[in-house]
Short mmCIF file of C-alpha atoms in Angstrom, two decimals:
data_model
loop_
_atom_site.label_atom_id
_atom_site.label_comp_id
_atom_site.label_asym_id
_atom_site.label_seq_id
_atom_site.Cartn_x
_atom_site.Cartn_y
_atom_site.Cartn_z
CA MET A 1 0.00 0.00 0.00
CA GLU A 2 2.85 2.38 0.85
CA TRP A 3 4.39 1.64 -2.54
CA LEU A 4 1.09 2.31 -4.26
CA ILE A 5 0.75 5.70 -2.50
CA LEU A 6 4.32 6.61 -3.46
CA PHE A 7 3.71 5.56 -7.05
CA LEU A 8 0.50 7.61 -7.20
CA LYS A 9 2.30 10.64 -5.75
CA VAL A 10 5.04 10.40 -8.39
CA PHE A 11 2.44 9.95 -11.12
CA VAL A 12 0.30 12.91 -10.00
CA VAL A 13 3.23 15.29 -9.47
CA PHE A 14 4.70 14.37 -12.86
CA GLN A 15 1.34 15.02 -14.49
CA VAL A 16 1.17 18.39 -12.70
CA ALA A 17 4.61 19.28 -14.07
CA GLN A 18 3.68 18.20 -17.59
CA GLY A 19 0.30 19.87 -17.43
CA LEU A 20 1.81 23.17 -16.32
CA ALA A 21 4.47 22.96 -19.04
CA SER A 22 1.80 22.29 -21.68
CA LEU A 23 -0.31 25.16 -20.36
CA CYS A 24 2.72 27.41 -20.69
CA VAL A 25 3.24 26.31 -24.29
CA TRP A 26 -0.38 27.08 -25.12
CA VAL A 27 -0.30 30.48 -23.41
CA GLU A 28 2.99 31.20 -25.15
CA ARG A 29 1.44 30.59 -28.58
CA LYS A 30 -2.05 32.04 -28.08
CA GLY A 31 -0.96 34.76 -25.64
CA SER A 32 1.81 35.99 -27.90
CA ALA A 33 -0.76 36.17 -30.72
CA LEU A 34 -3.03 38.28 -28.51
CA ILE A 35 -0.18 40.58 -27.54
CA GLN A 36 0.93 41.02 -31.15
CA ASP A 37 -2.64 41.55 -32.39
CA ARG A 38 -2.72 38.26 -34.34
CA ILE A 39 -5.21 35.41 -34.11
CA GLY A 40 -2.73 32.58 -33.60
CA ALA A 41 -3.26 28.84 -33.99
CA ASN A 42 -6.96 28.22 -34.66
CA ARG A 43 -7.28 25.70 -37.52
CA ALA A 44 -6.26 22.18 -36.51
CA GLY A 45 -9.43 20.38 -35.47
CA ALA A 46 -11.63 23.43 -35.93
CA PHE A 47 -13.63 21.78 -38.75
CA ALA A 48 -13.58 18.22 -37.38
CA GLN A 49 -16.40 16.03 -38.70
CA THR A 50 -17.29 12.41 -38.01
CA ASP A 51 -19.75 9.76 -39.18
CA ILE A 52 -19.44 7.65 -36.03
CA LEU A 53 -22.62 8.21 -34.04
CA LEU A 54 -20.93 7.63 -30.69
CA LEU A 55 -18.44 10.43 -31.25
CA LYS A 56 -20.99 13.00 -32.47
CA PRO A 57 -21.72 14.56 -29.04
CA VAL A 58 -18.03 15.30 -28.35
CA MET A 59 -17.38 16.96 -31.73
CA PRO A 60 -18.39 20.49 -30.61
CA ILE A 61 -15.86 20.22 -27.78
CA ILE A 62 -13.13 19.11 -30.18
CA ARG A 63 -14.01 21.94 -32.55
CA LEU A 64 -13.83 24.42 -29.65
CA LEU A 65 -10.42 23.05 -28.63
CA GLY A 66 -9.35 23.43 -32.25
CA VAL A 67 -10.47 27.06 -32.45
CA LEU A 68 -8.66 27.81 -29.18
CA GLY A 69 -5.47 26.32 -30.63
CA ILE A 70 -5.19 23.64 -27.96
CA ILE A 71 -5.19 20.75 -30.45
CA ASN A 72 -2.53 22.53 -32.47
CA THR A 73 -0.17 23.00 -29.53
CA LEU A 74 -0.72 19.72 -27.69
CA VAL A 75 -1.22 17.24 -30.55
CA CYS A 76 0.09 18.64 -33.83
CA ASP A 77 3.33 20.11 -32.46
CA ALA A 78 4.28 16.91 -30.67
CA VAL A 79 3.44 14.69 -33.66
CA LYS A 80 5.36 16.96 -36.00
CA ALA A 81 8.43 16.92 -33.73
CA LEU A 82 8.30 13.13 -33.42
CA PHE A 83 8.31 12.58 -37.18
CA LYS A 84 10.83 15.25 -38.04
CA GLU A 85 14.30 14.24 -39.14
CA ASP A 86 16.77 14.17 -36.29
CA PHE A 87 19.59 16.16 -37.79
CA LEU A 88 23.11 15.49 -36.50
CA PRO A 89 25.94 17.91 -37.31
CA GLU A 90 29.18 16.54 -38.74
CA ASN A 91 32.02 15.35 -36.52
CA THR A 92 29.96 15.11 -33.34
CA SER A 93 28.95 12.11 -31.33
CA ASN A 94 25.33 11.10 -31.30
CA PHE A 95 25.61 10.19 -27.61
CA VAL A 96 26.60 13.67 -26.44
CA HIS A 97 24.13 15.24 -28.86
CA SER A 98 21.32 13.24 -27.25
CA LEU A 99 22.66 13.71 -23.74
CA ALA A 100 22.37 17.52 -23.83
CA PRO A 101 18.56 17.88 -24.04
CA PHE A 102 18.21 15.14 -21.45
CA MET A 103 20.57 16.95 -19.07
CA GLY A 104 18.58 20.13 -19.65
CA ALA A 105 15.13 18.72 -18.91
CA PHE A 106 15.83 15.98 -16.35
CA PRO A 107 16.94 18.11 -13.33
CA VAL A 108 13.90 20.34 -13.69
CA PHE A 109 11.50 17.41 -13.49
CA VAL A 110 13.44 15.87 -10.58
CA ALA A 111 13.15 19.15 -8.68
CA TYR A 112 9.33 18.78 -8.78
CA ALA A 113 9.72 15.92 -6.28
CA LEU A 114 10.13 18.54 -3.55
CA ILE A 115 7.08 20.63 -4.47
CA PRO A 116 4.07 20.11 -2.20
CA ILE A 117 0.99 20.42 -4.42
CA ALA A 118 -1.84 20.34 -1.85
CA PRO A 119 -2.41 20.45 1.93
CA ASP A 120 -2.19 17.24 3.98
CA PHE A 121 -5.24 15.02 4.08
CA THR A 122 -6.43 11.71 5.47
CA ILE A 123 -8.12 9.17 3.23
CA ALA A 124 -9.21 5.64 4.25
CA GLY A 125 -7.03 5.85 7.36
CA TYR A 126 -3.90 6.84 5.45
CA TYR A 127 -2.34 10.19 6.26
CA ILE A 128 -0.99 11.60 3.01
CA ARG A 129 1.32 14.49 2.40
CA PRO A 130 1.12 15.36 -1.32
CA GLN A 131 4.85 15.79 -1.78
CA VAL A 132 6.93 13.03 -3.38
CA ALA A 133 10.02 13.43 -1.20
CA SER A 134 10.18 15.47 2.01
CA LEU A 135 13.95 15.67 2.31
CA ASP A 136 15.75 17.23 5.23
CA VAL A 137 17.70 19.49 2.85
CA GLY A 138 14.49 20.71 1.17
CA ILE A 139 15.08 23.82 -0.89
CA LEU A 140 18.83 23.09 -1.14
CA PHE A 141 18.00 20.07 -3.29
CA ILE A 142 16.07 22.21 -5.76
CA PHE A 143 19.00 24.61 -5.81
CA ALA A 144 21.36 21.71 -6.53
CA MET A 145 19.17 20.56 -9.43
CA GLY A 146 19.17 24.13 -10.75
CA SER A 147 22.96 24.14 -10.78
CA ILE A 148 22.96 20.85 -12.72
CA ALA A 149 20.63 22.31 -15.36
CA VAL A 150 23.53 24.44 -16.65
CA TYR A 151 25.03 21.34 -18.26
CA GLY A 152 22.28 20.83 -20.83
CA ALA A 153 22.71 24.15 -22.58
CA THR A 154 26.49 24.19 -22.20
CA ILE A 155 26.95 20.73 -23.72
CA ALA A 156 24.46 21.55 -26.47
CA GLY A 157 26.47 24.65 -27.33
CA TRP A 158 29.65 22.64 -27.59
CA VAL A 159 28.25 19.70 -29.54
CA GLY A 160 26.78 22.00 -32.21
CA ASN A 161 30.33 22.28 -33.53
CA ASN A 162 30.02 25.90 -34.66
CA LYS A 163 30.87 29.29 -33.20
CA PHE A 164 27.30 30.53 -32.74
CA SER A 165 26.29 27.51 -30.71
CA LEU A 166 29.45 27.66 -28.61
CA LEU A 167 28.90 31.36 -27.87
CA GLY A 168 25.34 30.58 -26.83
CA GLY A 169 26.50 27.78 -24.56
CA LEU A 170 29.17 29.92 -22.94
CA ARG A 171 26.72 32.78 -22.42
CA THR A 172 24.32 30.36 -20.77
CA ALA A 173 26.94 29.07 -18.35
CA ALA A 174 28.12 32.60 -17.45
CA GLN A 175 24.59 33.94 -17.04
CA MET A 176 23.28 31.05 -14.96
CA ILE A 177 26.29 30.98 -12.63
CA SER A 178 26.11 34.78 -12.15
CA TYR A 179 22.41 34.88 -11.31
CA GLU A 180 22.54 31.76 -9.16
CA LEU A 181 24.36 33.82 -6.50
CA ALA A 182 21.64 36.43 -6.16
CA LEU A 183 18.99 33.70 -6.33
CA GLY A 184 20.71 31.71 -3.59
CA LEU A 185 21.09 34.74 -1.32
CA SER A 186 17.39 35.62 -1.65
CA LEU A 187 16.57 32.01 -0.75
CA VAL A 188 18.80 32.22 2.32
CA CYS A 189 16.75 35.21 3.52
CA MET A 190 13.58 33.12 3.31
CA VAL A 191 15.24 30.21 5.11
CA ILE A 192 16.31 32.56 7.94
CA LEU A 193 12.82 34.03 8.11
CA TYR A 194 10.92 30.72 8.27
CA GLY A 195 13.64 28.84 10.15
CA THR A 196 13.20 25.76 7.95
CA LEU A 197 14.38 24.36 4.63
CA ASP A 198 11.26 22.29 4.07
CA LEU A 199 8.86 23.77 1.54
CA TYR A 200 5.80 22.36 3.29
CA GLU A 201 6.77 23.95 6.61
CA MET A 202 7.40 27.24 4.79
CA ILE A 203 3.79 27.28 3.61
CA GLU A 204 2.56 26.49 7.11
CA ALA A 205 4.69 29.32 8.52
CA GLN A 206 2.83 31.76 6.26
CA SER A 207 -0.68 30.81 7.33
CA THR A 208 -0.85 33.39 10.13
CA LEU A 209 -1.86 37.06 9.95
CA LEU A 210 0.27 40.18 10.29
CA PHE A 211 -1.32 43.03 12.32
CA GLY A 212 -4.60 41.14 12.21
CA PHE A 213 -5.49 41.73 8.56
CA LEU A 214 -2.48 41.17 6.28
CA PRO A 215 -1.63 37.54 5.43
CA ALA A 216 1.93 36.71 6.61
CA TRP A 217 3.02 35.87 3.06
CA GLY A 218 6.66 36.14 2.11
CA VAL A 219 5.95 38.95 -0.31
CA PHE A 220 4.79 41.19 2.57
CA THR A 221 7.54 40.19 5.01
CA GLN A 222 10.40 40.03 2.46
CA PRO A 223 9.53 42.27 -0.53
CA ILE A 224 13.19 42.81 -1.53
CA ALA A 225 13.89 39.08 -1.55
CA PHE A 226 10.81 38.54 -3.74
CA ILE A 227 11.94 41.08 -6.35
CA ILE A 228 15.46 39.61 -6.44
CA PHE A 229 14.12 36.06 -6.66
CA PHE A 230 11.75 36.98 -9.47
CA ILE A 231 14.42 38.72 -11.57
CA ALA A 232 17.17 36.16 -10.94
CA GLY A 233 14.73 33.32 -11.51
CA MET A 234 13.66 34.73 -14.87
CA ALA A 235 17.34 34.98 -15.80
CA GLU A 236 17.78 31.31 -14.84
CA THR A 237 15.04 30.26 -17.27
CA LYS A 238 17.01 31.96 -20.09
CA ARG A 239 13.98 33.72 -21.59
CA ALA A 240 13.50 37.28 -22.78
CA PRO A 241 14.53 39.82 -21.55
CA PHE A 242 17.34 37.46 -20.47
CA ASP A 243 17.50 35.31 -23.63
CA LEU A 244 21.06 36.28 -24.53
CA PRO A 245 22.05 32.61 -24.96
CA GLU A 246 19.60 32.20 -27.85
CA ALA A 247 19.61 35.75 -29.19
CA GLU A 248 18.35 34.99 -32.70
CA SER A 249 19.51 38.30 -34.16
CA GLU A 250 23.12 37.57 -33.20
CA LEU A 251 23.52 33.81 -32.69
CA VAL A 252 20.98 32.18 -35.08
CA ALA A 253 19.37 30.25 -32.22
CA GLY A 254 22.24 30.00 -29.76
CA TYR A 255 22.94 26.69 -28.12
CA PHE A 256 20.14 24.73 -29.83
CA THR A 257 20.94 25.88 -33.36
CA GLU A 258 21.82 22.31 -34.38
CA TYR A 259 18.81 20.67 -32.76
CA SER A 260 15.63 19.55 -34.46
CA GLY A 261 12.69 17.27 -33.89
CA MET A 262 12.08 15.71 -30.50
CA LYS A 263 15.46 16.72 -29.06
CA PHE A 264 14.60 20.37 -29.69
CA LEU A 265 11.16 19.84 -28.20
CA LEU A 266 12.76 18.36 -25.07
CA PHE A 267 14.73 21.59 -24.60
CA TRP A 268 11.51 23.50 -25.00
CA LEU A 269 9.61 21.31 -22.57
CA GLY A 270 12.40 21.65 -20.02
CA GLU A 271 12.32 25.42 -20.40
CA PHE A 272 8.57 25.62 -19.80
CA ALA A 273 8.75 23.15 -16.93
CA GLU A 274 11.39 25.45 -15.43
CA ILE A 275 9.05 28.44 -15.75
CA ALA A 276 6.33 26.49 -13.97
CA LEU A 277 8.80 25.31 -11.30
CA LEU A 278 9.88 28.89 -10.70
CA SER A 279 6.25 29.99 -10.40
CA ALA A 280 5.56 27.17 -7.95
CA LEU A 281 8.56 28.18 -5.84
CA MET A 282 7.43 31.81 -5.85
CA VAL A 283 3.94 30.82 -4.77
CA ILE A 284 5.28 28.53 -2.05
CA MET A 285 7.81 30.96 -0.58
CA PHE A 286 6.22 34.34 -1.18
CA PHE A 287 2.48 33.83 -1.70
CA GLY A 288 1.60 31.31 0.97
CA GLY A 289 1.11 28.27 -1.26
CA TRP A 290 -2.55 27.22 -1.03
CA ASP A 291 -3.16 29.64 1.84
CA ILE A 292 -6.09 32.05 1.61
CA PRO A 293 -6.46 34.49 4.53
CA PHE A 294 -9.21 33.56 7.05
CA VAL A 295 -9.77 30.17 5.39
CA HIS A 296 -8.86 26.86 7.00
CA TYR A 297 -8.93 23.73 4.86
CA PRO A 298 -10.50 20.59 6.35
CA GLU A 299 -8.21 17.55 6.35
CA THR A 300 -10.31 15.60 3.88
CA TRP A 301 -9.72 14.72 0.25
CA TRP A 302 -12.01 17.48 -1.00
CA GLY A 303 -10.29 20.01 1.26
CA ALA A 304 -6.96 19.01 -0.28
CA LEU A 305 -8.52 19.25 -3.74
CA ILE A 306 -9.69 22.83 -3.11
CA GLY A 307 -6.23 23.66 -1.73
CA HIS A 308 -4.67 22.17 -4.84
CA ALA A 309 -6.95 24.25 -7.08
CA VAL A 310 -6.01 27.45 -5.22
CA PHE A 311 -2.32 26.55 -5.46
CA MET A 312 -2.53 25.82 -9.18
CA ALA A 313 -4.45 29.05 -9.81
CA LYS A 314 -1.67 31.04 -8.17
CA VAL A 315 1.03 29.08 -10.05
CA SER A 316 -0.77 29.58 -13.37
CA PHE A 317 -0.97 33.31 -12.69
CA PHE A 318 2.81 33.54 -12.33
CA CYS A 319 3.39 31.37 -15.41
CA VAL A 320 1.23 33.72 -17.48
CA LEU A 321 2.91 36.76 -15.91
CA GLN A 322 6.34 35.49 -16.98
CA ILE A 323 5.14 34.82 -20.52
CA VAL A 324 3.60 38.31 -20.75
CA ILE A 325 6.92 39.81 -19.59
CA ARG A 326 8.73 37.71 -22.18
CA TRP A 327 6.58 39.10 -24.99
CA THR A 328 6.68 42.69 -23.71
CA LEU A 329 10.26 43.62 -22.82
CA PRO A 330 13.18 43.84 -25.27
CA ARG A 331 16.41 41.94 -24.70
CA PHE A 332 19.23 43.24 -22.49
CA ARG A 333 22.69 43.96 -23.83
CA TYR A 334 25.28 41.51 -22.56
CA ASP A 335 27.19 44.03 -20.42
CA GLN A 336 23.90 45.30 -18.96
CA LEU A 337 23.04 41.74 -18.02
CA MET A 338 26.32 41.21 -16.17
CA THR A 339 26.20 44.66 -14.54
CA MET A 340 22.71 43.96 -13.26
CA GLY A 341 23.64 40.56 -11.89
CA TRP A 342 26.88 41.44 -10.16
CA LYS A 343 26.59 45.15 -9.32
CA MET A 344 22.87 45.51 -8.58
CA LEU A 345 21.21 42.27 -7.55
CA LEU A 346 24.11 40.74 -5.61
CA PRO A 347 24.82 43.76 -3.33
CA ILE A 348 21.11 44.32 -2.72
CA ALA A 349 20.68 40.63 -1.89
CA MET A 350 23.63 40.75 0.54
CA PHE A 351 22.24 43.88 2.21
CA ASN A 352 18.87 42.19 2.50
CA LEU A 353 20.53 39.15 4.05
CA LEU A 354 22.25 41.31 6.69
CA LEU A 355 18.99 43.12 7.37
CA THR A 356 17.06 39.87 7.73
CA GLY A 357 19.66 38.40 10.07
CA ALA A 358 19.71 41.53 12.24
CA LEU A 359 15.91 41.70 12.43
CA LYS A 360 15.70 38.00 13.26
CA LEU A 361 18.18 38.52 16.12
CA LEU A 362 16.30 41.54 17.47
CA MET A 363 12.84 39.95 17.40
CA MET B 1 17.31 -3.28 -1.19
CA GLU B 2 19.85 -1.01 0.44
CA ASP B 3 22.66 -3.42 -0.42
CA ILE B 4 21.71 -3.42 -4.09
CA VAL B 5 21.72 0.39 -4.21
CA TRP B 6 25.05 0.50 -2.40
CA TYR B 7 26.69 -1.96 -4.78
CA LEU B 8 25.24 -0.14 -7.79
CA LEU B 9 26.48 3.26 -6.59
CA SER B 10 29.96 2.08 -5.64
CA THR B 11 30.40 0.05 -8.85
CA VAL B 12 29.46 3.00 -11.04
CA ALA B 13 31.62 5.29 -8.87
CA LEU B 14 34.65 3.04 -9.35
CA LEU B 15 34.05 2.54 -13.07
CA SER B 16 33.61 6.26 -13.70
CA ALA B 17 36.71 7.06 -11.63
CA ILE B 18 38.70 4.63 -13.82
CA ALA B 19 37.10 6.16 -16.91
CA VAL B 20 38.31 9.64 -15.87
CA VAL B 21 41.93 8.55 -16.24
CA MET B 22 41.47 6.05 -19.08
CA ILE B 23 39.42 8.05 -21.61
CA PRO B 24 41.69 9.98 -24.01
CA LYS B 25 39.19 12.76 -24.83
CA PRO B 26 39.26 15.47 -22.09
CA LEU B 27 35.57 16.36 -22.34
CA TYR B 28 34.45 12.76 -21.90
CA SER B 29 36.68 12.28 -18.90
CA ALA B 30 35.18 15.46 -17.43
CA PHE B 31 31.70 13.92 -17.95
CA ALA B 32 32.91 10.76 -16.23
CA LEU B 33 34.09 12.89 -13.32
CA VAL B 34 30.64 14.51 -13.08
CA LEU B 35 29.09 11.04 -12.96
CA HIS B 36 31.56 10.08 -10.26
CA MET B 37 30.58 13.15 -8.17
CA PHE B 38 26.93 12.11 -8.42
CA MET B 39 27.71 8.58 -7.24
CA ILE B 40 29.70 9.94 -4.29
CA ALA B 41 26.74 12.18 -3.46
CA GLY B 42 24.53 9.09 -3.58
CA LEU B 43 26.85 7.26 -1.17
CA PHE B 44 26.74 10.24 1.20
CA ALA B 45 22.95 10.20 1.02
CA MET B 46 22.97 6.48 1.92
CA LEU B 47 24.99 7.34 5.05
CA ASP B 48 22.16 9.77 6.02
CA ALA B 49 24.51 12.69 5.35
CA HIS B 50 21.89 14.57 3.32
CA PHE B 51 23.51 17.96 3.65
CA LEU B 52 26.88 16.66 2.53
CA ALA B 53 25.28 14.92 -0.47
CA THR B 54 23.53 18.11 -1.57
CA ALA B 55 26.63 20.23 -0.99
CA GLN B 56 28.60 17.74 -3.07
CA ILE B 57 26.21 18.24 -6.00
CA ILE B 58 25.97 22.04 -5.65
CA VAL B 59 29.69 22.66 -5.22
CA TYR B 60 31.44 19.94 -7.19
CA ALA B 61 29.00 18.79 -9.87
CA GLY B 62 27.22 22.13 -10.23
CA ALA B 63 29.99 24.72 -9.97
CA ILE B 64 33.52 23.36 -10.19
CA MET B 65 32.88 20.85 -12.96
CA VAL B 66 30.99 23.46 -15.00
CA LEU B 67 34.11 25.63 -14.87
CA VAL B 68 36.31 22.68 -15.86
CA ILE B 69 34.07 21.88 -18.85
CA PHE B 70 33.96 25.59 -19.68
CA VAL B 71 37.76 25.67 -19.96
CA ILE B 72 37.95 22.43 -21.96
CA MET B 73 35.39 23.79 -24.45
CA LEU B 74 37.10 27.17 -24.79
CA LEU B 75 40.52 25.68 -25.40
CA SER B 76 38.97 22.84 -27.49
CA LEU B 77 41.56 20.41 -26.16
CA GLN B 78 42.03 17.36 -28.32
CA GLY B 79 43.56 15.01 -25.75
CA ALA B 80 47.04 14.09 -24.61
CA GLU B 81 49.63 13.62 -27.34
CA GLU B 82 51.21 10.57 -25.75
CA ARG B 83 49.90 8.08 -23.24
CA PRO B 84 52.03 7.34 -20.17
CA SER B 85 53.88 4.02 -20.32
CA LEU B 86 52.49 0.90 -18.67
CA LEU B 87 55.31 0.82 -16.14
CA PHE B 88 54.55 4.38 -15.06
CA SER B 89 50.84 3.57 -14.65
CA VAL B 90 51.48 0.42 -12.62
CA ALA B 91 54.05 2.18 -10.43
CA SER B 92 51.76 5.13 -9.67
CA PHE B 93 48.88 2.75 -8.94
CA ALA B 94 51.09 0.81 -6.51
CA ILE B 95 52.18 4.01 -4.72
CA VAL B 96 48.60 5.26 -4.36
CA ALA B 97 47.41 1.86 -3.16
CA ALA B 98 50.18 1.69 -0.54
CA LEU B 99 49.38 5.22 0.66
CA ALA B 100 45.68 4.37 0.91
CA ARG B 101 46.55 1.20 2.84
CA TYR B 102 48.51 3.39 5.27
CA ILE B 103 46.10 6.33 5.57
CA VAL B 104 42.61 4.82 5.56
CA PRO B 105 42.88 2.81 8.84
CA ARG B 106 44.29 5.90 10.58
CA LEU B 107 41.49 8.09 9.26
CA ASP B 108 39.02 5.55 10.55
CA ALA B 109 40.72 5.60 13.97
CA ALA B 110 40.69 9.41 14.06
CA PHE B 111 37.17 10.18 12.78
CA GLY B 112 35.38 6.83 12.56
CA SER B 113 33.75 6.89 15.98
CA SER B 114 32.87 10.59 16.28
CA GLY B 115 30.26 10.55 13.53
CA THR B 116 28.15 7.67 14.73
CA ASP B 117 25.89 9.54 17.16
CA LEU B 118 25.21 12.39 14.75
CA ALA B 119 22.66 12.46 11.99
CA GLY B 120 23.86 14.28 8.89
CA THR B 121 20.97 16.74 8.91
CA VAL B 122 21.47 20.39 8.02
CA LYS B 123 20.76 21.34 11.62
CA SER B 124 23.39 19.11 13.21
CA VAL B 125 26.02 19.99 10.61
CA GLY B 126 25.31 23.69 11.10
CA GLU B 127 25.48 23.44 14.87
CA LEU B 128 28.81 21.63 14.73
CA LEU B 129 30.24 24.08 12.20
CA TYR B 130 29.32 27.14 14.25
CA THR B 131 30.25 25.82 17.69
CA LYS B 132 32.88 23.07 17.89
CA TYR B 133 34.54 23.69 14.53
CA ILE B 134 34.11 27.47 14.32
CA PHE B 135 37.86 28.14 14.08
CA PRO B 136 38.66 25.75 11.19
CA PHE B 137 35.50 26.95 9.44
CA GLU B 138 36.46 30.62 9.63
CA ALA B 139 40.10 29.83 8.80
CA ALA B 140 38.95 28.00 5.66
CA SER B 141 36.88 31.00 4.55
CA VAL B 142 39.89 33.32 5.07
CA LEU B 143 42.01 30.87 3.05
CA ILE B 144 39.51 30.90 0.18
CA MET B 145 39.37 34.70 0.34
CA VAL B 146 43.19 34.83 0.03
CA ALA B 147 43.02 32.50 -2.99
CA ILE B 148 40.39 34.69 -4.71
CA VAL B 149 42.35 37.90 -4.11
CA GLY B 150 45.52 36.16 -5.31
CA ALA B 151 43.80 34.97 -8.49
CA VAL B 152 42.53 38.48 -9.25
CA ILE B 153 45.98 40.01 -8.70
CA LEU B 154 47.73 37.38 -10.83
CA SER B 155 45.31 37.77 -13.76
CA LYS B 156 45.54 41.58 -13.61
CA ARG B 157 49.35 41.48 -13.76
CA GLU B 158 49.32 39.25 -16.83
CA LYS B 159 47.02 41.66 -18.59
CA LYS B 160 49.37 44.59 -17.87
CA ASP B 161 52.31 42.66 -19.31
CA ALA B 162 50.41 41.89 -22.50
CA ALA B 163 49.41 45.51 -23.07
#
């Protein structure tokens, strides 16, 4: 029974990760169309017809999904990528070429094991915490996985066997290592504040009220840390305005220039899963997870389900926010990027750390 | 179950460690070293030293090895021109084995018993670092600081010479 529960947890959390990544892909395509005053994907499945009587009632739904572009993004894109030729540049090894997208996507999905997706509940006598692994090191593990994710893009840049790819890979490594410092320091502030590394306990620590009306969410107690985490986190996902590694006007497509088909799609999936992971972390540390002020969830399965819905709504909001930022702001220049990381974010993060430590000692 | 995982981790750790020195291409041996770091982290985790395992991944696999691979890529090294002779390899292996035979039992005598009553949680490691071992800890940070300042000064001087 324990094994079954563990298996179900892994299954559900993996589906959550995939679902969020797919949602991000859809918002990326339809949302960018909205922002740029286009219509976007609306054809595939929009005129679906059938002669099978049993399927007739579901056809309007399929047509609606087609008009909304969901069939295009979730079915057509994947099928196209699967059947596309897997192009391999000359003088490179197929093993390393295949290893790179795997190394890019795998750590992100492993990091989801630490994300609690709903409040605790009891069902049929079993007490269940909807978190795959509650490790003692907690947030440090996610940080470790983030530092592994550098490999994917770096190896991909090298294996492309051309200067544009290599430049993209090197930019990725430099950018991710630079912004990891500010990211880590803002995390340390939250760890000092909550006195725990466990993400579940962090959410519980935020379920009280400040001054009787304000929820004790991280964003109200640590606003500076939130801003630093948001900016550094967006830089970690390597997307505009931080998409220097794949700057298409300078580097063709940066580190994945020589990638096509499913390998390219794996990079993409990893990137969107990272956006969703970042949103989940922001919600957990700064927006109280599933917490709503003045509401207490009952410890039943439907209570957990409501908590999960609230959590996912908050996570989706931050996913969409990141995509809107990506389609709104222009790209940084490379020196601006480095100046911002080392001369702005890092000193502010260190100051905030000192401040947090001093306040924690005084209180 | 635990035995199987232990044998798996240590076998892969040994094989990848051998691969680091045997593979002629520098980038592949760097990959093998990354794999080795992961296996060591896994062995730490099996000893309930969770903090050490995570630190191993963050510091060695995540930061130091990235820099090593960075350098290999930038210089596009093609591998050593000549392989060391068999005699040299056997001799160095014998020396290292003899040293290990000498050192390991003494290490066990010095540190083997002190770790048994402690769990490797973040809390216990932190408490030890900031109370019992505060002096070595601070001395190490000063040492690293000296190394960083030294590296900056050395690289600056080279630049002045070139100009």
